[in-house]
Amino acid sequence: MSTFDGICVTDCERCPALVDSRTQIVNGVGPEDADILFIGEGPGANEDAQGEPFVGRSGTVLTDALIDAGVLRDEVRITNCVRCRPPENRDPQTEELSNCREYLDGEIQTVDPELIVTLGKVPSQHVLGRSVAVTKEAGSFVDVRIGEQTYPLLISVHPAATLYDRSQRKTFTETITKAVEIAQSTTSEQTGNGQSRLGEF
Ligand code: URA
């Protein structure tokens, strides 16, 4: 049984291993009409305990980069590919990712963001449905089709990468700054036919 209202899951038992390892389901946070939607991999221990994505060390890196770029964490939407903590922080398995895909796609369509930012390899590959060399492709824009809509997507390294590899810090902060600039400019500079100007960047 599962209950999903288009943005939040309140009941789900699709993944037996995750049902066993989770304390709670961790839904996305932030405005339901946010301009930017960040997508991470899945909850870790802190997220599982607090019921909110990106509240541990990775969350601090993301929150700080957003502030440096001129927006507050509360102004963006942040979610994950899977909403339950995998055991021992392992990567979510293919079946778990696919079990949770309906919720992710539903959230994307409800929020209908100007820009999607995938944080790290797992979410980039999952959302794009192809293999991604994330360090090489970080900072690149690609289009992704979700339902009837095509969204611009910006590939980013995971914020945790900046904690174990200092050289990733610049790549990460530059990507987040780019995301904020683009989302702000597409919101304020819609053309007469409603098309965004993302193609100019
Ligand atoms: N890493 C993720 O990918 N998601 C979180 O929510 C926290 C850490």
GROMACS .gro file of C-alpha atoms and ligand atoms in nm:
model
  209
    1MET     CA    1   0.000   0.000   0.000
    2SER     CA    2   0.122   0.353  -0.072
    3THR     CA    3  -0.024   0.701  -0.034
    4PHE     CA    4   0.107   0.984  -0.249
    5ASP     CA    5  -0.062   1.322  -0.291
    6GLY     CA    6   0.153   1.442  -0.582
    7ILE     CA    7   0.430   1.574  -0.361
    8CYS     CA    8   0.450   1.376  -0.034
    9VAL     CA    9   0.444   1.004   0.039
   10THR     CA   10   0.279   0.914   0.369
   11ASP     CA   11   0.275   0.535   0.339
   12CYS     CA   12   0.490   0.308   0.129
   13GLU     CA   13   0.620  -0.045   0.170
   14ARG     CA   14   0.748  -0.112  -0.181
   15CYS     CA   15   1.111  -0.177  -0.076
   16PRO     CA   16   1.136  -0.432   0.208
   17ALA     CA   17   1.504  -0.354   0.286
   18LEU     CA   18   1.434   0.018   0.311
   19VAL     CA   19   1.121  -0.031   0.519
   20ASP     CA   20   1.344  -0.221   0.764
   21SER     CA   21   1.623   0.038   0.767
   22ARG     CA   22   1.423   0.361   0.776
   23THR     CA   23   1.294   0.547   1.079
   24GLN     CA   24   1.058   0.747   0.862
   25ILE     CA   25   0.984   0.845   0.501
   26VAL     CA   26   1.183   1.158   0.410
   27ASN     CA   27   0.983   1.377   0.171
   28GLY     CA   28   1.110   1.681  -0.016
   29VAL     CA   29   1.114   2.025   0.148
   30GLY     CA   30   1.072   2.378   0.020
   31PRO     CA   31   0.806   2.569  -0.171
   32GLU     CA   32   0.578   2.357  -0.389
   33ASP     CA   33   0.625   2.617  -0.665
   34ALA     CA   34   1.001   2.662  -0.625
   35ASP     CA   35   1.204   2.776  -0.928
   36ILE     CA   36   1.485   2.530  -0.855
   37LEU     CA   37   1.445   2.165  -0.761
   38PHE     CA   38   1.755   1.991  -0.622
   39ILE     CA   39   1.759   1.612  -0.638
   40GLY     CA   40   1.992   1.407  -0.417
   41GLU     CA   41   2.039   1.033  -0.384
   42GLY     CA   42   1.862   0.930  -0.068
   43PRO     CA   43   1.843   1.007   0.303
   44GLY     CA   44   2.144   0.941   0.527
   45ALA     CA   45   2.140   0.896   0.904
   46ASN     CA   46   2.071   1.263   0.986
   47GLU     CA   47   1.798   1.292   0.726
   48ASP     CA   48   1.637   0.970   0.849
   49ALA     CA   49   1.641   1.100   1.207
   50GLN     CA   50   1.511   1.449   1.126
   51GLY     CA   51   1.277   1.364   0.838
   52GLU     CA   52   1.427   1.625   0.606
   53PRO     CA   53   1.666   1.594   0.308
   54PHE     CA   54   2.019   1.734   0.330
   55VAL     CA   55   2.039   1.826   0.697
   56GLY     CA   56   2.379   1.662   0.768
   57ARG     CA   57   2.724   1.776   0.654
   58SER     CA   58   2.627   1.762   0.286
   59GLY     CA   59   2.328   1.977   0.372
   60THR     CA   60   2.550   2.239   0.533
   61VAL     CA   61   2.765   2.250   0.218
   62LEU     CA   62   2.453   2.291   0.002
   63THR     CA   63   2.293   2.551   0.230
   64ASP     CA   64   2.616   2.756   0.244
   65ALA     CA   65   2.660   2.744  -0.135
   66LEU     CA   66   2.300   2.864  -0.179
   67ILE     CA   67   2.358   3.154   0.061
   68ASP     CA   68   2.680   3.247  -0.123
   69ALA     CA   69   2.480   3.242  -0.448
   70GLY     CA   70   2.218   3.474  -0.296
   71VAL     CA   71   1.924   3.250  -0.204
   72LEU     CA   72   1.806   3.089   0.115
   73ARG     CA   73   1.758   2.715   0.151
   74ASP     CA   74   1.388   2.780   0.224
   75GLU     CA   75   1.345   2.933  -0.121
   76VAL     CA   76   1.436   2.619  -0.316
   77ARG     CA   77   1.290   2.268  -0.322
   78ILE     CA   78   1.513   1.979  -0.217
   79THR     CA   79   1.427   1.612  -0.261
   80ASN     CA   80   1.586   1.272  -0.318
   81CYS     CA   81   1.562   0.983  -0.566
   82VAL     CA   82   1.458   0.751  -0.284
   83ARG     CA   83   1.277   0.864   0.030
   84CYS     CA   84   1.392   0.596   0.274
   85ARG     CA   85   1.742   0.550   0.415
   86PRO     CA   86   1.927   0.256   0.258
   87PRO     CA   87   2.097   0.025   0.514
   88GLU     CA   88   2.456   0.126   0.600
   89ASN     CA   89   2.421   0.419   0.362
   90ARG     CA   90   2.466   0.195   0.058
   91ASP     CA   91   2.354   0.327  -0.281
   92PRO     CA   92   1.987   0.270  -0.358
   93GLN     CA   93   1.940  -0.039  -0.577
   94THR     CA   94   1.792  -0.023  -0.926
   95GLU     CA   95   1.462  -0.170  -0.809
   96GLU     CA   96   1.442   0.075  -0.517
   97LEU     CA   97   1.510   0.367  -0.751
   98SER     CA   98   1.240   0.248  -0.984
   99ASN     CA   99   0.991   0.185  -0.699
  100CYS     CA  100   1.035   0.549  -0.592
  101ARG     CA  101   1.039   0.699  -0.945
  102GLU     CA  102   0.664   0.761  -0.952
  103TYR     CA  103   0.701   0.987  -0.646
  104LEU     CA  104   0.999   1.174  -0.789
  105ASP     CA  105   0.831   1.233  -1.125
  106GLY     CA  106   0.510   1.336  -0.947
  107GLU     CA  107   0.699   1.587  -0.735
  108ILE     CA  108   0.880   1.727  -1.041
  109GLN     CA  109   0.548   1.774  -1.221
  110THR     CA  110   0.380   1.933  -0.917
  111VAL     CA  111   0.665   2.176  -0.850
  112ASP     CA  112   0.715   2.236  -1.225
  113PRO     CA  113   1.053   2.407  -1.164
  114GLU     CA  114   1.242   2.638  -1.399
  115LEU     CA  115   1.549   2.425  -1.339
  116ILE     CA  116   1.631   2.081  -1.199
  117VAL     CA  117   1.975   2.030  -1.042
  118THR     CA  118   2.092   1.672  -0.986
  119LEU     CA  119   2.340   1.639  -0.700
  120GLY     CA  120   2.589   1.363  -0.783
  121LYS     CA  121   2.617   1.058  -1.004
  122VAL     CA  122   2.323   0.850  -0.880
  123PRO     CA  123   2.054   1.119  -0.927
  124SER     CA  124   2.208   1.242  -1.254
  125GLN     CA  125   2.209   0.891  -1.404
  126HIS     CA  126   1.868   0.806  -1.262
  127VAL     CA  127   1.688   1.116  -1.386
  128LEU     CA  128   1.862   1.121  -1.725
  129GLY     CA  129   1.848   0.745  -1.777
  130ARG     CA  130   2.205   0.724  -1.904
  131SER     CA  131   2.552   0.692  -1.769
  132VAL     CA  132   2.699   1.024  -1.648
  133ALA     CA  133   3.066   1.111  -1.588
  134VAL     CA  134   2.965   1.357  -1.318
  135THR     CA  135   3.298   1.531  -1.258
  136LYS     CA  136   3.337   1.586  -1.631
  137GLU     CA  137   2.976   1.686  -1.692
  138ALA     CA  138   2.926   1.902  -1.381
  139GLY     CA  139   2.800   2.245  -1.483
  140SER     CA  140   2.643   2.116  -1.808
  141PHE     CA  141   2.281   2.171  -1.902
  142VAL     CA  142   2.072   1.897  -2.057
  143ASP     CA  143   1.702   1.866  -2.129
  144VAL     CA  144   1.499   1.596  -1.960
  145ARG     CA  145   1.148   1.487  -2.045
  146ILE     CA  146   0.922   1.412  -1.747
  147GLY     CA  147   0.563   1.329  -1.841
  148GLU     CA  148   0.448   1.581  -2.101
  149GLN     CA  149   0.707   1.844  -2.007
  150THR     CA  150   1.072   1.904  -2.093
  151TYR     CA  151   1.282   2.053  -1.813
  152PRO     CA  152   1.631   2.203  -1.824
  153LEU     CA  153   1.860   2.009  -1.591
  154LEU     CA  154   2.199   2.113  -1.456
  155ILE     CA  155   2.438   1.835  -1.356
  156SER     CA  156   2.628   1.892  -1.029
  157VAL     CA  157   2.876   1.698  -0.821
  158HIS     CA  158   2.736   1.586  -0.485
  159PRO     CA  159   2.802   1.832  -0.200
  160ALA     CA  160   2.970   1.549  -0.005
  161ALA     CA  161   3.236   1.529  -0.278
  162THR     CA  162   3.364   1.870  -0.161
  163LEU     CA  163   3.427   1.724   0.185
  164TYR     CA  164   3.666   1.451   0.072
  165ASP     CA  165   3.810   1.625  -0.235
  166ARG     CA  166   3.882   1.997  -0.193
  167SER     CA  167   3.925   2.040  -0.567
  168GLN     CA  168   3.552   1.966  -0.611
  169ARG     CA  169   3.458   2.266  -0.400
  170LYS     CA  170   3.502   2.520  -0.679
  171THR     CA  171   3.312   2.301  -0.926
  172PHE     CA  172   3.026   2.267  -0.679
  173THR     CA  173   2.998   2.633  -0.579
  174GLU     CA  174   3.024   2.748  -0.941
  175THR     CA  175   2.747   2.507  -1.041
  176ILE     CA  176   2.517   2.624  -0.760
  177THR     CA  177   2.584   2.989  -0.849
  178LYS     CA  178   2.506   2.911  -1.212
  179ALA     CA  179   2.182   2.737  -1.108
  180VAL     CA  180   2.066   3.038  -0.906
  181GLU     CA  181   2.156   3.287  -1.181
  182ILE     CA  182   1.980   3.085  -1.450
  183ALA     CA  183   1.667   3.021  -1.244
  184GLN     CA  184   1.644   3.390  -1.153
  185SER     CA  185   1.693   3.504  -1.509
  186THR     CA  186   1.441   3.258  -1.654
  187THR     CA  187   1.181   3.369  -1.400
  188SER     CA  188   1.233   3.740  -1.458
  189GLU     CA  189   1.288   3.726  -1.833
  190GLN     CA  190   1.008   3.512  -1.969
  191THR     CA  191   0.947   3.596  -2.332
  192GLY     CA  192   0.603   3.685  -2.469
  193ASN     CA  193   0.524   3.325  -2.569
  194GLY     CA  194   0.613   3.195  -2.224
  195GLN     CA  195   0.932   3.025  -2.340
  196SER     CA  196   1.227   3.060  -2.110
  197ARG     CA  197   1.556   3.209  -2.233
  198LEU     CA  198   1.767   2.926  -2.102
  199GLY     CA  199   1.892   2.857  -2.455
  200GLU     CA  200   2.095   3.178  -2.436
  201PHE     CA  201   2.321   3.039  -2.166
  202URA     N1  202   2.283   1.295   0.053
  202URA     C1  203   2.179   1.285  -0.032
  202URA     O1  204   2.195   1.250  -0.148
  202URA     N2  205   2.060   1.317   0.015
  202URA     C2  206   2.039   1.361   0.138
  202URA     O2  207   1.925   1.390   0.171
  202URA     C3  208   2.149   1.372   0.223
  202URA     C4  209   2.271   1.338   0.179
   0.00000   0.00000   0.00000
